[in-house]
Coordinates of C-alpha atoms in Angstrom, one line a residue:
Chain A
M1 CA 22.9 155.3 14.9
S2 CA 24.1 151.9 13.6
G3 CA 25.5 149.2 15.8
N4 CA 29.1 150.0 14.6
A5 CA 28.7 153.7 15.2
A6 CA 27.3 153.1 18.7
V7 CA 30.2 150.8 19.7
A8 CA 33.0 153.0 18.4
S9 CA 31.4 156.2 19.8
A10 CA 30.9 154.6 23.2
I11 CA 34.6 153.6 23.3
F12 CA 35.6 157.1 22.2
G13 CA 33.4 158.6 24.9
V14 CA 34.8 156.4 27.7
F15 CA 38.4 157.2 26.8
M16 CA 37.7 161.0 26.6
L17 CA 36.3 160.8 30.2
L18 CA 39.3 158.8 31.2
T19 CA 41.6 161.5 29.6
V20 CA 40.0 164.3 31.5
A21 CA 40.1 162.3 34.8
L22 CA 43.8 161.4 34.3
G23 CA 44.6 165.0 33.4
L24 CA 42.8 166.3 36.5
L25 CA 44.3 163.6 38.8
A26 CA 47.8 164.6 37.8
V27 CA 47.5 167.7 39.9
R28 CA 46.8 165.9 43.2
G29 CA 49.3 166.9 45.8
H30 CA 50.8 169.6 43.6
G31 CA 47.8 172.0 43.4
R32 CA 48.7 174.6 46.0
G33 CA 51.8 176.9 45.8
G34 CA 54.4 176.5 43.2
G35 CA 52.7 179.1 41.0
L36 CA 53.6 179.5 37.4
T37 CA 56.6 177.2 37.8
E38 CA 54.4 174.3 38.9
W39 CA 51.8 174.9 36.3
S40 CA 54.0 175.7 33.3
V41 CA 57.0 173.4 33.8
G42 CA 55.7 170.8 36.2
G43 CA 57.7 172.3 39.1
R44 CA 60.9 171.2 37.1
S45 CA 60.4 167.7 38.6
L46 CA 59.8 165.3 35.8
G47 CA 62.1 162.2 35.4
T48 CA 63.4 160.5 32.3
V49 CA 60.2 158.5 31.6
F50 CA 57.8 161.4 31.9
I51 CA 60.0 163.6 29.8
W52 CA 60.1 160.9 27.2
V53 CA 56.4 160.3 27.0
L54 CA 55.7 164.1 27.0
M55 CA 58.2 164.9 24.3
A56 CA 57.3 161.9 22.2
G57 CA 53.7 163.0 22.8
E58 CA 54.3 166.5 21.4
G59 CA 56.3 165.3 18.4
Y60 CA 53.7 162.7 17.3
T61 CA 50.7 164.8 16.4
S62 CA 47.5 164.2 14.4
F63 CA 49.7 165.1 11.4
S64 CA 51.4 161.8 11.9
Y65 CA 48.1 160.0 11.4
L66 CA 46.6 162.2 8.8
G67 CA 49.3 164.2 7.0
A68 CA 52.0 161.5 7.0
A69 CA 49.7 158.9 5.6
G70 CA 48.3 161.5 3.1
W71 CA 51.8 162.6 2.0
G72 CA 52.8 158.9 1.7
Y73 CA 49.7 158.4 -0.4
N74 CA 50.2 161.4 -2.6
Y75 CA 54.0 161.7 -2.9
G76 CA 55.9 158.9 -1.1
A77 CA 59.5 159.5 -0.1
P78 CA 59.4 163.3 0.7
V79 CA 57.3 162.7 3.8
L80 CA 60.4 161.1 5.4
Y81 CA 61.7 164.5 6.1
V82 CA 59.7 164.3 9.3
V83 CA 61.8 161.3 10.5
A84 CA 65.0 163.0 9.4
Y85 CA 64.5 166.3 11.2
L86 CA 63.2 164.8 14.4
S87 CA 66.1 162.4 14.6
C88 CA 68.7 165.2 14.0
G89 CA 66.9 167.6 16.3
Y90 CA 66.7 165.0 19.1
A91 CA 70.4 164.4 18.7
I92 CA 71.5 168.0 19.1
G93 CA 68.9 168.3 21.9
Y94 CA 71.5 166.3 23.9
V95 CA 73.4 169.5 24.2
V96 CA 70.7 172.2 23.7
G97 CA 68.3 170.7 26.2
P98 CA 70.5 170.7 29.3
T99 CA 71.9 174.1 28.3
L100 CA 68.5 175.7 28.2
W101 CA 67.3 173.8 31.2
A102 CA 70.2 175.0 33.3
Y103 CA 69.8 178.6 32.1
A104 CA 66.1 178.6 33.0
R105 CA 66.7 177.0 36.4
R106 CA 69.5 179.3 37.4
H107 CA 67.5 182.5 36.6
G108 CA 64.0 181.2 37.4
L109 CA 62.7 181.3 33.8
V110 CA 59.6 179.4 32.6
S111 CA 59.5 179.8 28.8
I112 CA 61.6 180.6 25.8
T113 CA 60.4 184.2 25.7
D114 CA 61.4 184.6 29.3
M115 CA 64.9 183.5 28.3
V116 CA 65.0 186.0 25.5
A117 CA 63.9 188.8 27.8
H118 CA 66.6 187.8 30.3
R119 CA 69.4 187.4 27.7
Y120 CA 68.9 190.8 26.2
G121 CA 67.9 192.5 29.4
R122 CA 64.7 193.9 27.9
P123 CA 61.2 192.7 28.9
W124 CA 59.6 194.1 25.8
V125 CA 61.7 191.8 23.6
G126 CA 60.2 188.9 25.4
A127 CA 56.8 190.3 24.9
L128 CA 57.5 190.8 21.2
V129 CA 58.7 187.3 20.7
A130 CA 55.7 186.0 22.6
V131 CA 53.4 187.7 20.2
L132 CA 55.2 186.4 17.2
A133 CA 55.4 182.9 18.6
T134 CA 51.7 183.0 19.3
V135 CA 50.9 183.9 15.7
C136 CA 53.0 180.8 14.7
L137 CA 51.4 178.5 17.3
L138 CA 47.7 179.3 16.9
P139 CA 47.5 177.6 13.5
Y140 CA 48.9 174.5 15.1
I141 CA 46.1 174.5 17.6
Q142 CA 43.6 174.8 14.8
L143 CA 45.3 172.0 12.9
Q144 CA 44.9 169.8 15.9
I145 CA 41.3 170.7 16.3
T146 CA 40.4 170.0 12.7
G147 CA 42.6 166.9 12.7
M148 CA 40.7 165.5 15.7
G149 CA 37.4 166.5 14.1
V150 CA 38.2 164.5 11.0
V151 CA 39.4 161.5 12.9
V152 CA 36.4 161.4 15.3
S153 CA 33.8 161.8 12.7
T154 CA 35.4 159.0 10.6
I155 CA 35.8 156.5 13.4
S156 CA 32.3 157.2 14.7
Y157 CA 31.0 156.2 11.2
G158 CA 29.7 159.8 10.9
A159 CA 27.7 159.6 14.2
I160 CA 29.6 162.4 15.8
S161 CA 29.5 165.5 13.5
L162 CA 32.6 167.5 12.6
N163 CA 31.4 170.5 14.6
W164 CA 30.8 168.5 17.7
A165 CA 34.1 166.8 17.4
Y166 CA 35.9 170.2 17.2
F167 CA 34.1 171.2 20.3
I168 CA 35.0 168.0 22.2
A169 CA 38.7 168.6 21.2
F170 CA 38.6 172.0 22.7
A171 CA 36.6 171.1 25.8
V172 CA 38.7 168.1 26.8
T173 CA 42.0 169.8 26.3
T174 CA 41.1 173.1 28.0
T175 CA 39.7 171.3 31.1
F176 CA 42.8 169.6 32.1
V177 CA 45.4 172.1 30.9
V178 CA 43.8 174.9 32.9
V179 CA 43.8 172.8 36.1
S180 CA 47.0 170.7 35.9
G181 CA 49.3 172.3 33.3
L182 CA 52.4 170.5 32.1
R183 CA 52.1 167.7 34.6
G184 CA 48.5 166.9 33.4
S185 CA 49.8 166.8 29.8
A186 CA 52.5 164.4 30.8
W187 CA 50.0 162.0 32.5
V188 CA 47.7 162.1 29.5
S189 CA 50.7 161.4 27.3
V190 CA 51.2 158.1 29.1
L191 CA 47.8 157.0 28.0
K192 CA 48.4 158.3 24.5
D193 CA 51.7 156.6 24.0
V194 CA 50.4 153.2 25.2
L195 CA 47.6 153.5 22.7
V196 CA 49.7 154.9 19.8
I197 CA 52.5 152.3 20.2
G198 CA 50.0 149.5 20.6
T199 CA 47.7 150.4 17.7
L200 CA 50.5 151.3 15.2
G201 CA 52.4 148.2 16.1
F202 CA 49.3 146.2 15.4
L203 CA 48.5 148.0 12.2
A204 CA 52.1 147.7 10.9
V205 CA 51.7 143.9 11.0
Y206 CA 48.0 143.5 10.3
V207 CA 47.4 145.7 7.2
P208 CA 50.1 144.2 4.9
L209 CA 49.0 140.7 6.0
H210 CA 45.3 141.4 5.5
Y211 CA 45.5 143.1 2.1
F212 CA 48.7 141.7 0.5
G213 CA 49.5 138.4 2.3
G214 CA 52.6 139.9 4.0
Y215 CA 55.3 142.5 3.7
G216 CA 57.1 140.6 0.9
P217 CA 54.3 140.8 -1.6
F218 CA 53.4 144.4 -0.5
L219 CA 56.9 145.7 -1.0
D220 CA 57.4 143.7 -4.2
R221 CA 54.3 145.3 -5.6
M222 CA 55.4 148.7 -4.5
V223 CA 58.8 148.4 -6.2
A224 CA 57.4 146.9 -9.3
E225 CA 54.4 149.2 -9.8
K226 CA 55.0 152.4 -8.0
P227 CA 58.7 153.2 -8.1
A228 CA 58.0 156.9 -8.5
W229 CA 56.9 157.0 -4.8
L230 CA 60.2 155.4 -3.6
T231 CA 62.8 158.0 -4.4
F232 CA 63.0 161.8 -4.5
S233 CA 61.3 163.9 -5.6
G234 CA 58.4 161.5 -5.0
H235 CA 55.3 161.0 -7.1
G236 CA 53.4 163.7 -8.9
G237 CA 55.9 166.6 -9.5
S238 CA 55.8 167.8 -5.9
G239 CA 58.9 169.9 -6.4
M240 CA 60.3 168.3 -3.2
G241 CA 63.6 166.8 -4.3
G242 CA 66.7 165.9 -2.5
G243 CA 67.7 169.5 -2.1
W244 CA 64.4 170.4 -0.5
F245 CA 64.6 167.3 1.8
V246 CA 68.1 168.2 3.0
T247 CA 67.5 171.9 3.6
T248 CA 64.1 171.3 5.2
S249 CA 65.4 168.6 7.5
F250 CA 68.3 170.7 8.5
L251 CA 66.3 173.9 9.2
N252 CA 63.6 172.0 11.1
S253 CA 66.1 170.1 13.2
L254 CA 67.4 173.5 14.5
T255 CA 63.9 174.8 14.9
V256 CA 62.5 171.9 16.8
V257 CA 65.1 172.3 19.6
I258 CA 64.0 175.9 20.3
F259 CA 60.3 175.3 19.5
P260 CA 58.4 176.7 22.5
T261 CA 56.7 173.4 23.2
T262 CA 59.9 171.4 23.1
V263 CA 61.5 173.9 25.5
A264 CA 58.5 173.5 27.8
G265 CA 59.4 169.8 27.9
Y266 CA 63.1 170.6 28.6
L267 CA 62.3 172.9 31.4
G268 CA 60.0 170.3 33.1
A269 CA 63.0 168.0 33.6
R270 CA 64.2 167.3 37.1
N271 CA 67.9 167.4 36.1
A272 CA 70.1 167.6 33.1
D273 CA 70.8 163.9 32.9
A274 CA 67.1 163.1 32.5
L275 CA 67.3 165.2 29.3
R276 CA 70.5 163.5 28.1
R277 CA 69.0 160.0 28.6
N278 CA 65.8 161.3 26.9
A279 CA 67.9 162.4 23.9
I280 CA 69.1 158.8 23.6
L281 CA 65.7 157.2 23.9
L282 CA 63.5 159.7 22.0
P283 CA 64.8 158.8 18.5
F284 CA 63.5 155.3 18.9
Y285 CA 60.0 156.7 18.8
N286 CA 60.6 157.9 15.2
V287 CA 60.5 154.2 14.0
L288 CA 56.8 154.5 14.6
L289 CA 56.6 157.3 12.0
F290 CA 57.3 154.9 9.2
V291 CA 54.1 153.1 9.9
P292 CA 51.4 155.6 8.9
M293 CA 53.6 156.5 5.9
L294 CA 53.8 152.8 4.8
L295 CA 50.0 152.4 5.4
G296 CA 49.4 155.5 3.3
M297 CA 51.3 153.9 0.5
A298 CA 49.4 150.6 1.0
A299 CA 46.2 152.6 0.6
I300 CA 47.3 153.5 -2.9
F301 CA 46.4 150.0 -3.9
V302 CA 43.4 149.5 -1.6
V303 CA 41.5 152.8 -1.9
P304 CA 42.8 154.4 -5.1
G305 CA 41.6 157.8 -6.2
L306 CA 41.6 159.8 -3.0
T307 CA 42.4 163.4 -3.8
G308 CA 42.9 166.7 -1.9
A309 CA 41.9 166.5 1.8
G310 CA 40.5 163.1 1.2
S311 CA 44.0 161.6 1.0
N312 CA 44.6 162.6 4.6
L313 CA 42.2 159.9 5.5
A314 CA 44.2 157.2 3.7
L315 CA 45.1 155.4 7.0
F316 CA 41.6 155.6 8.6
K317 CA 40.0 154.4 5.4
L318 CA 42.0 151.2 5.7
V319 CA 41.1 150.9 9.4
V320 CA 37.4 151.3 8.9
D321 CA 37.4 149.0 5.9
S322 CA 39.2 146.1 7.5
L323 CA 38.6 146.1 11.3
P324 CA 35.6 145.6 13.7
A325 CA 34.0 148.6 15.3
W326 CA 35.6 148.3 18.7
A327 CA 39.1 148.2 17.1
V328 CA 38.2 151.2 15.0
G329 CA 37.1 153.0 18.2
V330 CA 40.4 152.3 20.0
I331 CA 42.6 153.4 17.0
G332 CA 40.4 156.5 16.7
V333 CA 41.1 157.3 20.4
A334 CA 44.9 157.0 19.7
G335 CA 44.4 159.4 16.8
A336 CA 42.4 161.8 18.9
L337 CA 44.9 161.8 21.8
S338 CA 47.6 162.6 19.2
S339 CA 45.7 165.9 18.7
I340 CA 44.9 166.5 22.4
V341 CA 48.4 166.2 23.8
P342 CA 50.2 168.5 21.5
M343 CA 47.3 170.9 21.6
A344 CA 47.4 170.9 25.4
V345 CA 51.1 171.8 25.3
F346 CA 50.6 174.5 22.6
M347 CA 47.9 176.2 24.7
L348 CA 50.0 175.8 27.9
V349 CA 52.9 177.5 26.2
I350 CA 50.9 180.3 24.9
G351 CA 49.4 180.9 28.3
T352 CA 52.9 180.8 29.9
M353 CA 54.4 183.2 27.4
W354 CA 51.6 185.7 27.8
G355 CA 51.3 185.3 31.6
R356 CA 55.0 186.0 32.1
S357 CA 56.4 187.8 29.1
V358 CA 53.5 189.9 27.8
L359 CA 51.2 190.6 30.8
G360 CA 54.2 190.3 33.2
A361 CA 55.8 193.3 31.4
I362 CA 52.8 195.4 32.5
P363 CA 54.0 197.2 35.6
R364 CA 50.9 196.4 37.6
L365 CA 51.4 192.6 37.1
A366 CA 55.2 192.6 37.1
Q367 CA 55.7 191.9 40.8
R368 CA 52.5 189.8 41.2
P369 CA 53.3 186.2 40.3
E370 CA 49.9 184.9 41.5
R371 CA 48.2 187.2 39.1
Q372 CA 50.5 186.1 36.3
T373 CA 49.4 182.5 36.9
A374 CA 45.7 183.4 36.8
A375 CA 46.3 185.5 33.7
A376 CA 48.1 182.6 32.0
R377 CA 45.1 180.3 32.6
I378 CA 42.7 182.9 31.2
V379 CA 44.9 183.2 28.1
V380 CA 44.8 179.4 27.6
V381 CA 41.0 179.4 27.5
G382 CA 41.1 182.5 25.3
A383 CA 43.6 181.1 22.8
G384 CA 41.8 177.8 22.6
A385 CA 38.4 179.6 22.1
L386 CA 39.9 181.8 19.4
A387 CA 41.3 178.8 17.5
L388 CA 37.9 177.0 17.9
L389 CA 36.0 180.1 16.7
L390 CA 38.3 180.5 13.7
T391 CA 37.8 176.8 12.9
Y392 CA 34.1 177.4 12.7
T393 CA 34.0 180.8 11.0
A394 CA 37.2 181.3 9.0
P395 CA 38.9 177.9 8.6
N396 CA 41.2 179.2 5.9
T397 CA 42.8 182.1 7.7
L398 CA 44.8 179.9 10.0
V399 CA 45.6 177.4 7.3
R400 CA 47.3 180.1 5.4
L401 CA 49.2 181.2 8.5
S402 CA 50.2 177.6 9.2
L403 CA 52.2 177.7 6.0
I404 CA 54.7 180.1 7.6
S405 CA 54.5 178.7 11.1
Y406 CA 57.5 176.4 11.1
E407 CA 59.7 178.5 8.8
G408 CA 58.7 181.6 10.7
M409 CA 59.6 180.1 14.1
A410 CA 62.9 179.1 12.5
Q411 CA 63.8 182.8 12.3
L412 CA 64.1 182.9 16.1
V413 CA 67.0 180.4 16.0
P414 CA 69.8 183.0 15.7
M415 CA 68.2 185.3 18.4
I416 CA 67.9 182.3 20.8
L417 CA 70.6 179.7 20.1
L418 CA 73.3 182.0 18.8
G419 CA 72.4 184.7 21.3
L420 CA 72.7 182.4 24.3
M421 CA 76.1 181.1 23.2
W422 CA 77.8 184.2 21.8
R423 CA 78.0 187.4 23.8
R424 CA 78.7 189.7 20.8
L425 CA 75.3 189.2 19.2
T426 CA 73.6 192.4 20.1
L427 CA 69.9 193.0 20.6
W428 CA 69.8 195.1 17.4
G429 CA 71.6 192.5 15.5
A430 CA 69.2 189.8 16.6
L431 CA 66.1 191.9 15.9
S432 CA 67.3 193.0 12.4
G433 CA 68.0 189.4 11.5
L434 CA 64.6 188.4 12.7
V435 CA 62.9 191.2 10.7
V436 CA 64.7 190.4 7.5
G437 CA 64.3 186.6 7.9
G438 CA 60.6 186.9 8.8
A439 CA 59.9 189.3 5.9
L440 CA 61.7 187.0 3.4
V441 CA 59.7 183.9 4.6
C442 CA 56.4 185.8 4.3
A443 CA 57.3 187.1 0.9
L444 CA 58.4 183.8 -0.5
V445 CA 55.7 181.6 1.0
F446 CA 52.7 183.9 0.2
T447 CA 53.9 184.4 -3.4
E448 CA 54.1 180.5 -3.6
H449 CA 57.8 180.4 -4.1
D450 CA 58.4 177.7 -1.5
P451 CA 60.5 175.7 -2.3
V452 CA 62.6 178.3 -4.1
W453 CA 65.3 177.0 -6.5
G454 CA 64.7 173.5 -5.0
V455 CA 65.5 174.8 -1.5
N456 CA 63.3 175.3 1.6
A457 CA 62.4 179.0 1.6
G458 CA 62.8 179.2 5.4
A459 CA 66.4 177.9 5.1
L460 CA 67.2 180.6 2.6
A461 CA 65.6 183.2 4.9
L462 CA 67.6 181.9 7.8
V463 CA 70.9 182.4 5.9
A464 CA 69.9 186.1 5.3
N465 CA 68.8 186.3 8.9
V466 CA 72.2 185.2 10.2
L467 CA 74.2 187.4 7.9
V468 CA 72.2 190.5 8.8
A469 CA 72.4 189.6 12.5
L470 CA 76.2 189.3 12.3
A471 CA 76.6 192.5 10.2
V472 CA 74.5 194.6 12.5
S473 CA 76.1 193.2 15.6
W474 CA 79.6 194.1 14.2
W475 CA 78.9 197.5 12.8
G476 CA 75.6 198.5 14.4
P477 CA 74.9 200.2 17.8
R478 CA 76.8 199.0 20.8
P479 CA 74.9 197.9 23.9
G480 CA 74.8 200.5 26.7
P481 CA 77.1 200.5 29.7
A482 CA 74.6 198.7 32.0
E483 CA 74.2 195.9 29.5
A484 CA 77.9 195.6 28.8
A485 CA 78.6 195.4 32.6
R486 CA 76.6 192.2 33.1
P487 CA 78.9 189.3 33.6
D488 CA 79.0 186.5 30.9
D489 CA 77.6 184.0 33.5
E490 CA 74.5 186.2 33.9
V491 CA 73.9 186.5 30.1
L492 CA 75.1 183.4 28.4
A493 CA 73.9 179.7 28.8
R494 CA 76.2 176.7 28.9
D495 CA 75.9 173.0 29.3
P496 CA 75.8 172.4 33.0
G497 CA 77.8 169.1 33.0
R498 CA 77.4 166.7 35.8
D499 CA 74.4 167.1 38.0
P500 CA 75.0 167.4 41.7
E501 CA 73.7 164.3 43.4
P502 CA 70.8 165.4 45.5
A503 CA 69.5 162.7 48.0
D504 CA 66.1 162.6 46.4
A505 CA 67.1 161.8 42.9
P506 CA 68.0 158.1 42.5
A507 CA 70.7 157.4 39.9
G508 CA 68.3 155.8 37.4
G509 CA 66.3 158.9 37.0
V510 CA 63.4 156.6 36.0
V511 CA 60.9 157.7 38.6
S512 CA 57.5 159.0 38.4
G513 CA 56.7 162.6 37.9
R514 CA 56.0 163.2 41.5
G515 CA 58.8 165.3 42.8
Chain B
M1 CA 83.2 172.9 24.0
L2 CA 84.3 170.5 21.3
K3 CA 88.0 170.7 22.4
K4 CA 87.1 169.4 25.8
R5 CA 84.3 167.1 24.6
P6 CA 85.3 165.7 21.1
H7 CA 82.9 162.8 21.6
L8 CA 80.0 165.3 21.0
L9 CA 80.9 164.9 17.3
W10 CA 78.8 161.7 17.5
L11 CA 75.8 164.0 17.6
L12 CA 76.4 164.9 14.0
G13 CA 76.0 161.2 13.1
P14 CA 72.3 161.6 12.1
Y15 CA 73.1 164.6 9.9
V16 CA 75.7 162.5 8.0
L17 CA 73.3 159.5 7.7
Y18 CA 70.1 161.4 6.8
L19 CA 71.4 164.4 4.9
A20 CA 75.0 164.1 3.7
A21 CA 74.6 160.5 2.5
L22 CA 71.3 161.1 0.8
P23 CA 72.6 161.5 -2.8
L24 CA 74.1 158.0 -2.5
A25 CA 71.0 156.5 -0.9
D26 CA 68.3 158.0 -3.1
R27 CA 67.6 154.8 -5.1
V28 CA 65.2 151.9 -5.3
H29 CA 67.7 149.1 -6.0
P30 CA 69.2 147.1 -4.5
T31 CA 66.3 146.2 -2.2
V32 CA 67.2 145.0 1.2
L33 CA 64.8 142.4 2.8
G34 CA 62.3 143.6 0.2
L35 CA 62.7 147.3 1.3
P36 CA 63.5 149.8 -1.4
F37 CA 67.0 151.0 -0.7
L38 CA 66.1 154.6 0.3
F39 CA 63.6 153.3 2.9
F40 CA 66.0 150.7 4.1
W41 CA 68.7 153.4 4.5
L42 CA 66.5 155.9 6.4
L43 CA 65.2 153.1 8.6
L44 CA 68.8 152.1 9.4
A45 CA 69.6 155.8 10.1
T46 CA 66.6 156.0 12.5
L47 CA 67.9 152.9 14.4
L48 CA 71.5 154.2 14.5
T49 CA 70.6 157.7 15.8
P50 CA 70.0 156.5 19.4
V51 CA 73.4 154.7 19.1
A52 CA 75.2 157.9 18.1
V53 CA 73.6 159.8 21.0
F54 CA 74.5 157.0 23.3
L55 CA 78.1 157.2 22.2
A56 CA 78.2 160.9 23.0
W57 CA 76.7 160.2 26.4
R58 CA 79.2 157.4 27.1
G59 CA 82.0 159.8 26.2
D60 CA 80.6 162.3 28.8
R61 CA 80.3 159.6 31.4
A62 CA 83.9 158.4 30.8
R63 CA 85.1 162.0 31.4
G64 CA 82.8 162.4 34.4
R65 CA 80.8 165.2 32.7
A66 CA 77.3 163.7 32.8

């Protein structure tokens, strides 16, 4: 192992130990009692700051380091859809967050599938949605595992092999998620955000200065030599024009507010106002997304000729090329934590959905919350192990699935958002819409018709989904008398308005996650 | 909801800035502080999004809703 490799690997190793320690320490004083609510949603006790780091931590994944730089390198402008949809989604989260939070708190629910089961009064619908959501989430876990593998093997100058890096990703994440759940993820997010903000802030200044003598010359060169990257539809005939950008950003902005991991963050909040403050503060984090994209475009000049998966390393090539080993190690840790935190929340959410909505629907487990919690933890290990196994043995299976992940999850929007606001949407309406929307997404994506007519295929499917859901709700089967007799307050969700002022919640809301 | 809380319309601000205004902003020139216009515009939208959400929140505060 060369000197550089030793230094960078040592820094990486120390930080991984620190991550596990931090994740495990988070549970101190909260370990006993509380059950699934404590583990899955942090006992609903996180203040504005913890919610902010957690949700920023989920949104800023290894994609931001690898994919955003790679898209910037290959195409340019289209990658900005990430900024657009997150900003729009965070803004409507101002209403959706408190609404879902209040609904879950009032009825003692711990996940999005739990809410669906409650809304439609049928546990099996919750189980069905949990299975569908898991199919959409598993590819994300694998993407984080492979993302972290690539980062770690690059920043260790090849000293840590891909296969070991995959395993480290799985082992570190599973250890603290199983023990400390959402609270552990929030604590690790703090470390992650400090490193991400610090290293990206540094790179944003350093790279243009080092390679181009400042932003002025870099941008001038970009405008003069690479204008194709600077407007839609980007460089290289990507097919991602303005129409694709608008429909994708719109669709994803609706999807992100009901994405099971986002909802886990919402439900962890101690009160509705923590979520509203968070909705104001969270969009600031998106400024950071411009950095890897700009660095990806800088790499066009510095390391030309990257193709395929290689372009995903655009950012890290610059880093390894221009910085000493210890700095490479620290930036690599920031990249690795950007895999670990989202992966932790993905696994946690899968565990929660299965523990409560799938296994909880089995009569023997239905009235045994402590068994549901144990089952949830076993599912976490199982889901992580499955993703790891598929990464080793059949890496392409999940990559194919990941193509439909986001657009597939979007098909749950009518069932959840519309369903919680509008009483007349029936179970059969929501299900029919889901089936039609889901089938259309699969058909278009797997036949490589996405985008279709310059429009995001998932958005088109969502339109069909909503139309079918409305039609079947109007003309289809009516809900039975028991269902119709439930009062609106029991079935629908609404924005809770002003929080009551409990003595233990100071007005600032900026307190630690200990509740 | 919007009848009682019209200030929530501020939350559509980012949709207008990022999506509705895109056809006007999809251009390289004029550059602003060296930034190609599209990038300048989207950066501006990113900085204005928190302001829009803040205005919604302030509206709620003024009406004693949040």
